[in-house]
Short mmCIF file of C-alpha atoms in Angstrom, two decimals:
data_model
loop_
_atom_site.label_atom_id
_atom_site.label_comp_id
_atom_site.label_asym_id
_atom_site.label_seq_id
_atom_site.Cartn_x
_atom_site.Cartn_y
_atom_site.Cartn_z
CA UNK A 233 133.13 94.29 105.07
CA UNK A 234 130.77 95.85 105.69
CA UNK A 235 129.68 99.10 103.85
CA UNK A 236 130.20 101.07 106.84
CA UNK A 237 133.62 99.08 107.67
CA UNK A 238 134.64 99.88 104.18
CA UNK A 239 133.67 104.04 104.53
CA UNK A 240 135.49 104.24 108.15
CA UNK A 241 138.66 102.89 106.95
CA UNK A 242 138.74 104.99 103.50
CA UNK A 243 138.01 107.96 105.68
CA UNK A 244 140.40 108.26 108.63
CA UNK A 245 138.15 108.23 111.37
CA UNK A 246 138.79 106.15 114.94
CA UNK A 247 135.70 106.29 116.40
CA UNK A 248 132.27 105.50 114.21
CA UNK A 249 129.05 107.74 114.05
CA UNK A 250 125.84 106.33 115.38
CA UNK A 251 122.74 108.62 116.25
CA UNK A 252 125.38 111.58 116.82
CA UNK A 253 128.47 110.61 118.46
CA UNK A 254 131.59 112.32 116.46
CA UNK A 255 134.73 111.39 116.77
CA UNK A 256 137.83 113.79 117.87
CA UNK A 257 139.72 113.92 115.36
CA UNK A 258 137.16 115.12 112.92
CA UNK A 259 136.73 117.63 113.82
CA UNK A 260 137.29 121.45 111.99
CA UNK A 261 137.32 124.21 115.13
CA UNK A 262 133.47 123.90 115.98
CA UNK A 263 132.06 122.57 112.85
CA UNK A 264 131.81 119.05 112.62
CA UNK A 265 133.22 117.64 109.21
CA UNK A 266 132.46 114.14 107.60
CA UNK A 267 132.36 112.59 104.67
CA UNK A 268 129.48 112.16 102.49
CA UNK A 269 129.14 108.12 103.06
CA UNK A 270 128.73 108.69 106.23
CA UNK A 271 125.70 111.74 106.22
CA UNK A 272 123.85 108.49 103.97
CA UNK A 273 124.72 106.00 106.20
CA UNK A 274 123.40 108.09 108.84
CA UNK A 275 120.47 109.25 106.49
CA UNK A 276 119.43 105.84 105.92
CA UNK A 277 119.47 104.68 109.56
CA UNK A 278 115.76 105.28 110.92
CA UNK A 279 114.96 107.45 113.58
CA UNK A 280 113.65 105.23 115.45
CA UNK A 281 116.95 103.17 115.72
CA UNK A 282 119.23 106.65 116.20
CA UNK A 283 116.66 106.59 119.03
CA UNK A 284 117.94 103.59 120.61
CA UNK A 285 121.54 103.81 121.19
CA UNK A 286 121.25 107.56 122.14
CA UNK A 287 118.49 105.67 124.89
CA UNK A 288 122.51 103.28 125.50
CA UNK A 289 124.53 106.14 125.66
CA UNK A 290 122.02 108.01 128.73
CA UNK A 291 121.87 104.87 130.18
CA UNK A 292 123.53 106.33 133.64
CA UNK A 293 125.46 104.73 136.70
CA UNK A 294 126.22 106.13 139.52
CA UNK A 295 129.69 107.13 138.93
CA UNK A 296 128.49 107.64 135.02
CA UNK A 297 127.32 106.70 131.34
CA UNK A 298 127.17 102.77 131.98
CA UNK A 299 128.47 101.72 128.27
CA UNK A 300 132.04 103.19 126.97
CA UNK A 301 131.68 105.28 123.70
CA UNK A 302 134.23 102.41 122.14
CA UNK A 303 131.78 99.54 123.19
CA UNK A 304 128.46 101.59 121.61
CA UNK A 305 130.70 102.29 118.32
CA UNK A 306 131.59 98.25 118.08
CA UNK A 307 128.38 97.67 118.89
CA UNK A 308 126.90 100.57 116.15
CA UNK A 309 129.32 98.53 113.42
CA UNK A 310 127.76 95.48 113.41
CA UNK A 311 124.28 96.77 113.69
CA UNK A 312 124.78 98.84 110.91
CA UNK A 313 126.80 96.81 108.57
CA UNK A 314 124.85 93.70 109.69
CA UNK A 315 127.53 91.92 110.88
CA UNK A 316 126.36 90.29 114.35
CA UNK A 317 126.63 86.77 114.01
CA UNK A 318 129.50 86.18 115.72
CA UNK A 319 128.71 88.23 118.21
CA UNK A 320 125.20 87.18 119.13
CA UNK A 321 126.75 83.66 119.75
CA UNK A 322 129.64 85.08 122.10
CA UNK A 323 126.70 86.42 124.15
CA UNK A 324 124.47 83.17 124.57
CA UNK A 325 127.37 81.88 125.50
CA UNK A 326 128.36 84.87 128.26
CA UNK A 327 124.49 84.61 128.89
CA UNK A 328 124.48 81.09 130.03
CA UNK A 329 127.68 81.75 131.75
CA UNK A 330 126.39 84.49 133.89
CA UNK A 331 123.34 82.23 134.75
CA UNK A 332 125.43 79.58 136.10
CA UNK A 333 127.38 81.83 137.85
CA UNK A 334 125.15 84.97 139.22
CA UNK A 335 122.74 82.76 142.10
CA UNK A 336 118.92 83.65 142.04
CA UNK A 337 119.80 87.16 140.71
CA UNK A 338 120.07 84.80 137.46
CA UNK A 339 121.87 85.94 134.45
CA UNK A 340 119.38 89.56 134.65
CA UNK A 341 121.13 90.52 138.02
CA UNK A 342 125.10 90.54 136.49
CA UNK A 343 123.94 92.38 132.82
CA UNK A 344 121.59 94.74 134.71
CA UNK A 345 123.00 95.19 138.32
CA UNK A 346 126.27 96.47 136.81
CA UNK A 347 126.84 99.65 137.61
CA UNK A 348 129.23 99.71 134.36
CA UNK A 349 129.20 98.26 132.18
CA UNK A 350 133.39 97.70 132.20
CA UNK A 351 135.68 94.75 131.78
CA UNK A 352 137.41 94.38 135.56
CA UNK A 353 133.22 94.22 136.69
CA UNK A 354 132.56 91.31 134.51
CA UNK A 355 135.60 89.90 135.61
CA UNK A 356 135.10 90.38 139.24
CA UNK A 357 131.94 88.78 139.01
CA UNK A 358 133.33 85.59 137.68
CA UNK A 359 135.49 85.47 140.15
CA UNK A 360 133.49 85.48 142.59
CA UNK A 361 130.60 83.46 141.27
CA UNK A 362 132.65 80.45 139.20
CA UNK A 363 133.01 78.65 143.11
CA UNK A 364 129.42 78.50 141.99
CA UNK A 365 129.43 75.78 138.72
CA UNK A 366 131.80 73.60 137.90
CA UNK A 367 130.90 74.46 133.99
CA UNK A 368 132.50 78.38 133.91
CA UNK A 369 136.56 78.18 134.27
CA UNK A 370 138.41 80.99 134.51
CA UNK A 371 140.77 82.33 131.66
CA UNK A 372 143.52 84.64 132.05
CA UNK A 373 141.43 86.09 129.41
CA UNK A 374 138.15 85.81 129.99
CA UNK A 375 136.49 82.28 131.55
CA UNK A 376 135.13 79.26 129.42
CA UNK A 377 132.05 77.73 129.44
CA UNK A 378 131.60 73.78 129.14
CA UNK A 379 129.51 71.93 127.06
CA UNK A 380 128.67 67.94 127.19
CA UNK A 381 130.16 68.95 123.82
CA UNK A 382 132.60 70.97 123.27
CA UNK A 383 133.28 74.72 125.16
CA UNK A 384 133.47 78.06 124.10
CA UNK A 385 135.58 81.14 125.70
CA UNK A 386 134.68 84.76 126.20
CA UNK A 387 136.96 87.63 126.52
CA UNK A 388 136.40 89.84 129.59
CA UNK A 389 137.08 92.41 126.80
CA UNK A 390 134.52 91.65 124.85
CA UNK A 391 132.08 91.87 127.64
CA UNK A 392 131.12 95.71 128.10
CA UNK A 393 130.66 95.32 124.31
CA UNK A 394 128.11 92.06 124.68
CA UNK A 395 126.59 94.07 128.38
CA UNK A 396 125.10 96.75 125.41
CA UNK A 397 124.37 94.81 122.62
CA UNK A 398 121.35 93.04 125.09
CA UNK A 399 120.05 95.83 126.24
CA UNK A 400 119.86 96.36 123.17
CA UNK A 401 118.27 93.56 122.19
CA UNK A 402 115.26 93.63 124.91
CA UNK A 403 114.76 97.72 123.10
CA UNK A 404 114.82 95.57 119.62
CA UNK A 405 113.19 91.92 120.35
CA UNK A 406 110.69 92.82 123.77
CA UNK A 407 112.25 91.47 126.77
CA UNK A 408 109.59 88.42 126.52
CA UNK A 409 110.82 87.34 123.38
CA UNK A 410 113.99 87.16 123.97
CA UNK A 411 113.52 85.32 126.93
CA UNK A 412 111.59 82.54 125.79
CA UNK A 413 114.37 82.29 122.61
CA UNK A 414 117.14 82.30 125.13
CA UNK A 415 114.82 79.73 127.77
CA UNK A 416 116.88 78.39 130.10
CA UNK A 417 120.49 79.38 130.08
CA UNK A 418 121.42 77.66 133.31
CA UNK A 419 120.07 74.03 132.31
CA UNK A 420 122.94 71.91 132.78
CA UNK A 421 122.29 69.90 130.35
CA UNK A 422 122.37 72.51 127.82
CA UNK A 423 124.41 72.06 124.82
CA UNK A 424 127.65 74.17 122.33
CA UNK A 425 124.37 72.61 119.80
CA UNK A 426 121.89 74.52 121.62
CA UNK A 427 123.26 78.06 122.55
CA UNK A 428 123.74 77.72 118.47
CA UNK A 429 119.84 76.96 117.98
CA UNK A 430 119.07 80.56 120.17
CA UNK A 431 122.03 81.97 118.29
CA UNK A 432 120.50 81.60 115.10
CA UNK A 433 117.17 83.31 116.63
CA UNK A 434 118.26 85.93 118.03
CA UNK A 435 120.28 86.78 115.08
CA UNK A 436 116.54 85.37 112.90
CA UNK A 437 114.74 88.27 115.76
CA UNK A 438 117.22 91.02 114.66
CA UNK A 439 117.62 90.78 110.95
CA UNK A 440 113.42 91.02 111.18
CA UNK A 441 113.77 93.99 112.80
CA UNK A 442 116.26 95.90 110.39
CA UNK A 443 114.58 95.40 107.92
CA UNK A 444 112.20 98.01 108.97
CA UNK A 445 114.91 100.12 109.81
CA UNK A 446 118.52 99.83 107.60
CA UNK A 447 118.81 100.29 103.89
CA UNK A 448 118.63 96.84 102.76
CA UNK A 449 122.16 95.22 101.60
CA UNK A 450 121.59 95.07 98.22
CA UNK A 451 120.83 99.13 98.52
CA UNK A 452 124.21 99.35 100.72
CA UNK A 453 126.37 97.89 98.61
CA UNK A 454 124.64 100.27 94.74
CA UNK A 455 124.80 103.08 97.60
CA UNK A 456 128.97 102.00 98.15
CA UNK A 457 129.98 102.06 94.58
CA UNK A 458 128.02 105.20 93.76
CA UNK A 459 129.83 107.27 96.24
CA UNK A 460 133.68 105.25 95.75
CA UNK A 461 132.34 106.62 92.40
CA UNK A 462 132.05 110.78 93.47
CA UNK A 463 134.79 110.45 95.54
CA UNK A 464 137.31 110.17 92.71
CA UNK A 465 135.04 112.76 91.13
CA UNK A 466 134.74 115.19 93.47
CA UNK A 467 136.48 113.79 96.36
CA UNK A 468 135.19 112.41 99.61
CA UNK A 469 133.59 115.57 101.38
CA UNK A 470 131.25 115.97 97.98
CA UNK A 471 127.86 117.77 98.37
CA UNK A 472 124.49 117.69 97.24
CA UNK A 473 124.98 120.65 94.83
CA UNK A 474 128.62 118.77 93.30
CA UNK A 475 126.14 116.37 91.65
CA UNK A 476 125.31 116.49 88.33
CA UNK A 477 124.59 116.00 85.14
CA UNK A 478 128.02 114.88 83.17
CA UNK A 479 128.44 112.56 87.19
CA UNK A 480 125.68 110.24 86.57
CA UNK A 481 125.84 109.76 83.24
CA UNK A 482 130.13 108.86 83.15
CA UNK A 483 129.35 106.76 86.08
CA UNK A 484 126.47 105.31 84.26
CA UNK A 485 129.15 104.65 81.23
CA UNK A 486 132.31 103.71 83.67
CA UNK A 487 129.40 101.03 85.41
CA UNK A 488 129.34 99.65 81.42
CA UNK A 489 133.12 99.34 81.65
CA UNK A 490 132.48 97.32 85.20
CA UNK A 491 129.84 94.66 84.47
CA UNK A 492 131.93 92.79 81.92
CA UNK A 493 132.91 91.76 85.63
CA UNK A 494 129.62 91.31 87.48
CA UNK A 495 129.83 94.36 88.62
CA UNK A 496 128.20 96.15 86.75
CA UNK A 497 124.60 94.37 86.16
CA UNK A 498 122.86 96.75 88.68
CA UNK A 499 123.56 100.17 86.80
CA UNK A 500 123.03 98.75 83.13
CA UNK A 501 119.45 100.54 82.65
CA UNK A 502 120.46 104.07 82.46
CA UNK A 503 116.85 105.04 83.65
CA UNK A 504 117.66 103.35 87.34
CA UNK A 505 120.80 104.72 87.34
CA UNK A 506 119.41 108.47 87.74
CA UNK A 507 116.27 107.16 90.01
CA UNK A 508 119.46 105.79 92.14
CA UNK A 509 120.84 109.28 92.21
CA UNK A 510 117.84 110.84 93.28
CA UNK A 511 117.84 108.96 96.46
CA UNK A 512 121.25 109.36 97.51
CA UNK A 513 121.27 113.39 96.92
CA UNK A 514 117.52 112.53 98.61
CA UNK A 515 120.01 110.75 101.68
CA UNK A 516 123.07 113.39 101.51
CA UNK A 517 120.34 116.19 101.93
CA UNK A 518 118.34 114.43 104.47
CA UNK A 519 121.72 114.29 106.48
CA UNK A 520 122.37 117.35 106.11
CA UNK A 521 119.36 118.14 107.55
CA UNK A 522 119.48 115.28 110.64
CA UNK A 523 122.68 117.10 111.73
CA UNK A 524 120.92 120.82 111.22
CA UNK A 525 119.06 119.17 113.59
CA UNK A 526 120.77 117.60 115.85
CA UNK A 527 123.27 120.12 116.44
CA UNK A 528 120.87 122.90 117.53
CA UNK A 529 121.08 125.17 120.77
CA UNK A 530 118.79 126.74 120.56
CA UNK A 531 114.73 127.22 118.90
CA UNK A 532 114.20 131.03 118.17
CA UNK A 533 114.21 133.78 115.07
CA UNK A 534 118.04 134.99 115.90
CA UNK A 535 119.35 132.77 113.04
CA UNK A 536 122.97 135.12 114.77
CA UNK A 537 123.01 132.77 117.86
CA UNK A 538 122.22 129.63 116.08
CA UNK A 539 118.49 129.38 117.09
CA UNK A 540 115.68 127.52 113.82
CA UNK A 541 112.83 128.87 113.76
CA UNK A 542 109.97 125.76 114.68
CA UNK A 543 108.16 127.44 111.81
CA UNK A 544 110.05 126.85 108.78
CA UNK A 545 109.82 124.07 106.50
CA UNK A 546 114.09 122.93 107.24
CA UNK A 547 113.20 122.95 110.14
CA UNK A 548 110.11 120.16 109.71
CA UNK A 549 112.06 118.17 107.55
CA UNK A 550 115.04 117.92 109.73
CA UNK A 551 113.20 116.08 112.58
CA UNK A 552 111.76 114.09 110.72
CA UNK A 553 108.19 114.77 111.34
CA UNK A 554 107.08 116.34 108.16
CA UNK A 555 107.94 116.91 104.63
CA UNK A 556 106.74 116.75 100.85
CA UNK A 557 104.79 114.87 100.36
CA UNK A 558 104.46 113.13 96.48
CA UNK A 559 100.56 114.65 95.60
CA UNK A 560 100.53 111.42 92.95
CA UNK A 561 100.41 108.98 95.51
CA UNK A 562 97.25 109.59 96.89
CA UNK A 563 95.96 109.16 93.78
CA UNK A 564 95.33 105.77 93.48
CA UNK A 565 94.38 105.87 97.66
CA UNK A 566 90.67 106.46 99.17
CA UNK A 567 88.59 108.62 98.40
CA UNK A 568 90.22 109.94 94.34
CA UNK A 569 90.85 106.44 93.88
CA UNK A 570 86.93 105.84 93.23
CA UNK A 571 86.65 107.76 90.24
CA UNK A 572 89.96 107.56 87.05
CA UNK A 573 91.38 111.27 87.33
CA UNK A 574 94.74 109.88 85.89
CA UNK A 575 95.40 106.87 83.29
CA UNK A 576 98.79 105.05 83.52
CA UNK A 577 100.38 106.94 81.06
CA UNK A 578 99.48 110.13 82.42
CA UNK A 579 100.79 108.76 85.86
CA UNK A 580 103.80 107.49 84.18
CA UNK A 581 104.61 111.39 83.03
CA UNK A 582 103.79 112.70 86.18
CA UNK A 583 105.55 110.51 87.94
CA UNK A 584 108.58 111.51 88.59
CA UNK A 585 108.23 115.75 88.49
CA UNK A 586 105.48 114.61 91.43
CA UNK A 587 107.52 112.78 93.34
CA UNK A 588 110.51 114.56 93.49
CA UNK A 589 110.29 118.08 91.81
CA UNK A 590 113.30 119.95 93.12
CA UNK A 591 116.62 117.92 92.15
CA UNK A 592 114.27 117.08 89.09
CA UNK A 593 114.51 120.98 87.86
CA UNK A 594 118.24 120.80 89.16
CA UNK A 595 119.65 117.64 86.95
CA UNK A 596 117.09 118.58 84.26
CA UNK A 597 118.88 117.11 81.56
CA UNK A 598 119.03 113.92 82.85
CA UNK A 599 115.73 113.16 83.78
CA UNK A 600 115.22 114.37 79.90
CA UNK A 601 117.88 111.64 79.07
CA UNK A 602 115.98 108.92 81.75
CA UNK A 603 111.89 109.47 80.43
CA UNK A 604 113.73 109.04 76.76
CA UNK A 605 116.92 107.49 76.00
CA UNK A 606 116.26 105.61 79.41
CA UNK A 607 113.30 104.53 78.23
CA UNK A 608 114.13 103.34 75.02
CA UNK A 609 116.59 101.59 76.01
CA UNK A 610 114.16 99.05 77.46
CA UNK A 611 113.18 97.92 73.19
CA UNK A 612 116.91 96.94 73.47
CA UNK A 613 116.36 94.43 75.99
CA UNK A 614 113.23 93.20 74.25
CA UNK A 615 115.22 93.16 71.36
CA UNK A 616 117.69 90.53 72.96
CA UNK A 617 115.52 88.72 74.85
CA UNK A 618 114.27 87.83 71.09
CA UNK A 619 118.07 87.22 70.22
CA UNK A 620 117.56 89.91 67.59
CA UNK A 621 120.34 89.85 64.89
CA UNK A 622 123.72 92.99 65.83
CA UNK A 623 122.31 94.58 62.76
CA UNK A 624 118.48 95.01 64.21
CA UNK A 625 120.05 95.85 67.48
CA UNK A 626 122.67 98.86 66.31
CA UNK A 627 119.71 100.11 63.78
CA UNK A 628 118.38 100.02 67.89
CA UNK A 629 120.95 101.70 69.23
CA UNK A 630 121.34 104.69 66.54
CA UNK A 631 117.46 105.05 67.55
CA UNK A 632 116.43 104.01 70.65
CA UNK A 633 114.47 106.77 72.24
CA UNK A 634 111.21 106.94 70.53
CA UNK A 635 110.30 110.31 72.24
CA UNK A 636 112.74 113.47 71.61
CA UNK A 637 113.39 116.37 74.37
CA UNK A 638 111.06 118.71 72.20
CA UNK A 639 108.16 115.97 72.19
CA UNK A 640 108.99 115.01 76.60
CA UNK A 641 108.29 119.11 76.64
CA UNK A 642 105.24 119.23 74.62
CA UNK A 643 103.66 115.54 76.83
CA UNK A 644 104.46 117.45 80.24
CA UNK A 645 101.99 120.44 78.40
CA UNK A 646 99.63 117.87 77.08
CA UNK A 647 99.08 116.64 80.19
CA UNK A 648 98.96 120.04 82.36
CA UNK A 649 96.00 121.03 80.38
CA UNK A 650 94.64 117.61 81.32
CA UNK A 651 95.37 118.89 84.96
CA UNK A 652 93.39 122.02 84.06
CA UNK A 653 90.36 120.04 82.19
CA UNK A 654 89.88 118.03 86.00
CA UNK A 655 90.16 121.22 87.72
CA UNK A 656 87.62 122.48 86.45
CA UNK A 657 85.08 119.21 85.71
CA UNK A 658 86.09 118.62 89.86
CA UNK A 659 85.02 122.58 90.47
CA UNK A 660 81.58 121.10 88.04
CA UNK A 661 80.83 118.14 89.91
CA UNK A 662 80.45 119.48 93.85
CA UNK A 663 78.52 122.55 91.52
CA UNK A 664 76.02 119.92 91.27
CA UNK A 665 76.18 118.04 94.49
CA UNK A 666 75.63 121.17 96.25
CA UNK A 667 71.94 122.16 94.11
CA UNK A 668 73.26 125.71 93.84
CA UNK A 669 74.83 126.70 97.32
CA UNK A 670 77.76 127.79 98.34
CA UNK A 671 79.70 130.28 96.97
CA UNK A 672 79.29 131.72 93.53
CA UNK A 673 80.94 130.76 90.36
CA UNK A 674 80.59 132.81 87.44
CA UNK A 675 78.28 131.25 84.70
CA UNK A 676 81.12 131.35 82.11
CA UNK A 677 83.34 129.68 84.56
CA UNK A 678 80.66 127.23 85.26
CA UNK A 679 80.18 126.74 81.71
CA UNK A 680 84.11 125.72 81.28
CA UNK A 681 83.22 123.16 83.92
CA UNK A 682 80.05 121.62 82.22
CA UNK A 683 81.92 121.09 79.17
CA UNK A 684 85.22 119.79 80.84
CA UNK A 685 83.24 117.05 82.68
CA UNK A 686 81.85 116.26 79.55
CA UNK A 687 84.60 115.27 78.11
CA UNK A 688 86.28 112.98 79.64
CA UNK A 689 85.30 109.89 79.72
CA UNK A 690 86.05 108.13 82.59
CA UNK A 691 84.85 106.75 85.42
CA UNK A 692 83.30 108.68 87.70
CA UNK A 693 82.22 111.11 85.56
CA UNK A 694 79.17 109.65 84.96
CA UNK A 695 77.01 113.04 85.66
CA UNK A 696 74.25 110.04 87.41
CA UNK A 697 76.81 108.63 89.46
CA UNK A 698 77.51 112.15 91.03
CA UNK A 699 74.91 112.05 94.31
CA UNK A 700 77.00 108.93 95.37
CA UNK A 701 78.27 109.05 98.36
CA UNK A 702 81.91 107.74 97.26
CA UNK A 703 81.89 109.60 93.89
CA UNK A 704 81.26 112.89 95.60
CA UNK A 705 84.54 112.84 98.44
CA UNK A 706 86.20 112.27 95.77
CA UNK A 707 85.41 115.64 93.80
CA UNK A 708 85.40 117.30 96.84
CA UNK A 709 89.09 115.73 97.95
CA UNK A 710 90.68 116.24 94.60
CA UNK A 711 90.96 120.34 93.79
CA UNK A 712 94.92 120.01 96.66
CA UNK A 713 96.49 117.45 95.55
CA UNK A 714 95.22 118.13 91.24
CA UNK A 715 96.49 122.10 92.39
CA UNK A 716 100.07 121.04 93.67
CA UNK A 717 100.84 118.89 90.63
CA UNK A 718 100.04 121.09 88.21
CA UNK A 719 102.33 123.21 90.56
CA UNK A 720 105.39 120.61 90.50
CA UNK A 721 104.92 119.81 86.69
CA UNK A 722 104.54 123.64 86.12
CA UNK A 723 107.89 124.37 87.38
CA UNK A 724 109.10 121.85 85.25
CA UNK A 725 107.33 123.26 82.03
CA UNK A 726 108.61 126.50 82.52
CA UNK A 727 112.15 125.40 83.08
CA UNK A 728 112.05 123.70 79.83
CA UNK A 729 110.72 127.27 78.14
CA UNK A 730 114.02 128.82 79.54
CA UNK A 731 116.67 125.65 78.33
CA UNK A 732 115.74 126.42 74.87
CA UNK A 733 119.49 124.77 73.74
CA UNK A 734 117.93 121.05 75.39
CA UNK A 735 117.75 119.80 71.14
CA UNK A 736 121.61 120.96 70.53
CA UNK A 737 122.11 118.34 73.55
CA UNK A 738 119.69 115.46 72.04
CA UNK A 739 121.78 115.58 69.26
CA UNK A 740 125.00 114.70 71.08
CA UNK A 741 123.14 112.69 73.45
CA UNK A 742 122.08 110.55 70.99
CA UNK A 743 125.29 110.03 69.07
CA UNK A 744 126.96 109.57 72.33
CA UNK A 745 123.68 106.71 74.54
CA UNK A 746 123.75 104.97 70.81
CA UNK A 747 127.68 104.45 71.69
CA UNK A 748 126.79 103.43 74.80
CA UNK A 749 124.95 101.22 73.59
CA UNK A 750 126.05 98.76 71.74
CA UNK A 751 128.95 98.71 74.49
CA UNK A 752 126.17 97.47 76.61
CA UNK A 753 124.71 95.01 73.92
CA UNK A 754 127.38 94.18 71.57
CA UNK A 755 127.65 95.17 68.34
CA UNK A 756 130.51 97.44 66.47
CA UNK A 757 130.50 100.25 67.71
#
């Protein structure tokens, strides 16, 4: 069963939430109570996909919504779980049945001409139109379509769901591509094998569409394991701020226990586990923000009235319109990529502090573990590949981290000094290009800037190239992302300055990681 089905059953949901629908039995007073798993799944869906299901919910007929909540619930569950193959086959058979019984209006007239997608409405249609052909027969629970190589039955109770699915496909795939796949559904010579081929083609098109709008199956599998572990420790409605350093280490240790059953392969590397938890926390936070946005009553500055100030960053994050970018990414893009501001080592050190500043600071011990013991774990992996002896593996495990926590602290300070030097060098480069125009810079600052520029022997830091447009554009654009990088890095450094007991943690962690590495890679404990 799919990820969402597992969650729904474990959480006791009578209905499933997609794009803002919530089961009545999940209400406590005026507040919506949802499991961590549901918040994560919702956040993992693209805004486009959520909007498509909200649009289905809002389709109105003369007597109210065209599709029932139950139909949309089942459809949403199938799509989110990528469990739509059977539904696709049913739909293509139903399209043929509709085409054979519709007359001039075609199958489109049956699906889109119906005021309300209800089993009774489809029963009435087929009762009236089945006499047009001998290929569609009425049965007590539905209709049966006959082919030269077999037959297929479709229950009336499934037809409203299939109708909603067709509406979804038109939005996801497009009417023209879908019509091309379906071909001529009323063709009297069509076989059941032909229908199966068409259904497979539709399923492939849906799969391609969902690749951009849902987490991968592998990602869902990882999230399910992490959620199950945390629910066992924290309960199924845990919040992001309840996930701490100890929980991350304990999960990794538990994954080592499970790897003999083939379930722990994705979580052998501690650094991979840490990155996965950063993503899980991000999804939890995004799910909470999305919920807050979807339950807003008004925009304004009256907090007590439930209004939200559109000028606040939280409002922007909730809508998905804006959010904190990773300033490190722009260094590999034009115009900054014309100059080698950062080398590979500096980029690696900056990666986590730049991309996940708040979460890294909150999980500071896990961050230090990932960047020392987590990186050192690769030495064990390499030794295992070259079939090192048990004694050698134990020796590496005992001293896996080639960098202590204090050394990582110093490495961060060194990179910060480099960023400061880059800022000065950029000032000098721009001033040279300005030929003395613009805002005056104190002589001592300009002198330091010149020394900083001349001390760097990297691509783009050649004085005779400063008049080249691409080099000048890089130096003009770099101050803002440099300032953002430095702010995030300095915040982390200052936290480590205050966290003066981390070296005591290092001594204990060294023993703990050695023990877990030996369990993971074999040898005496």
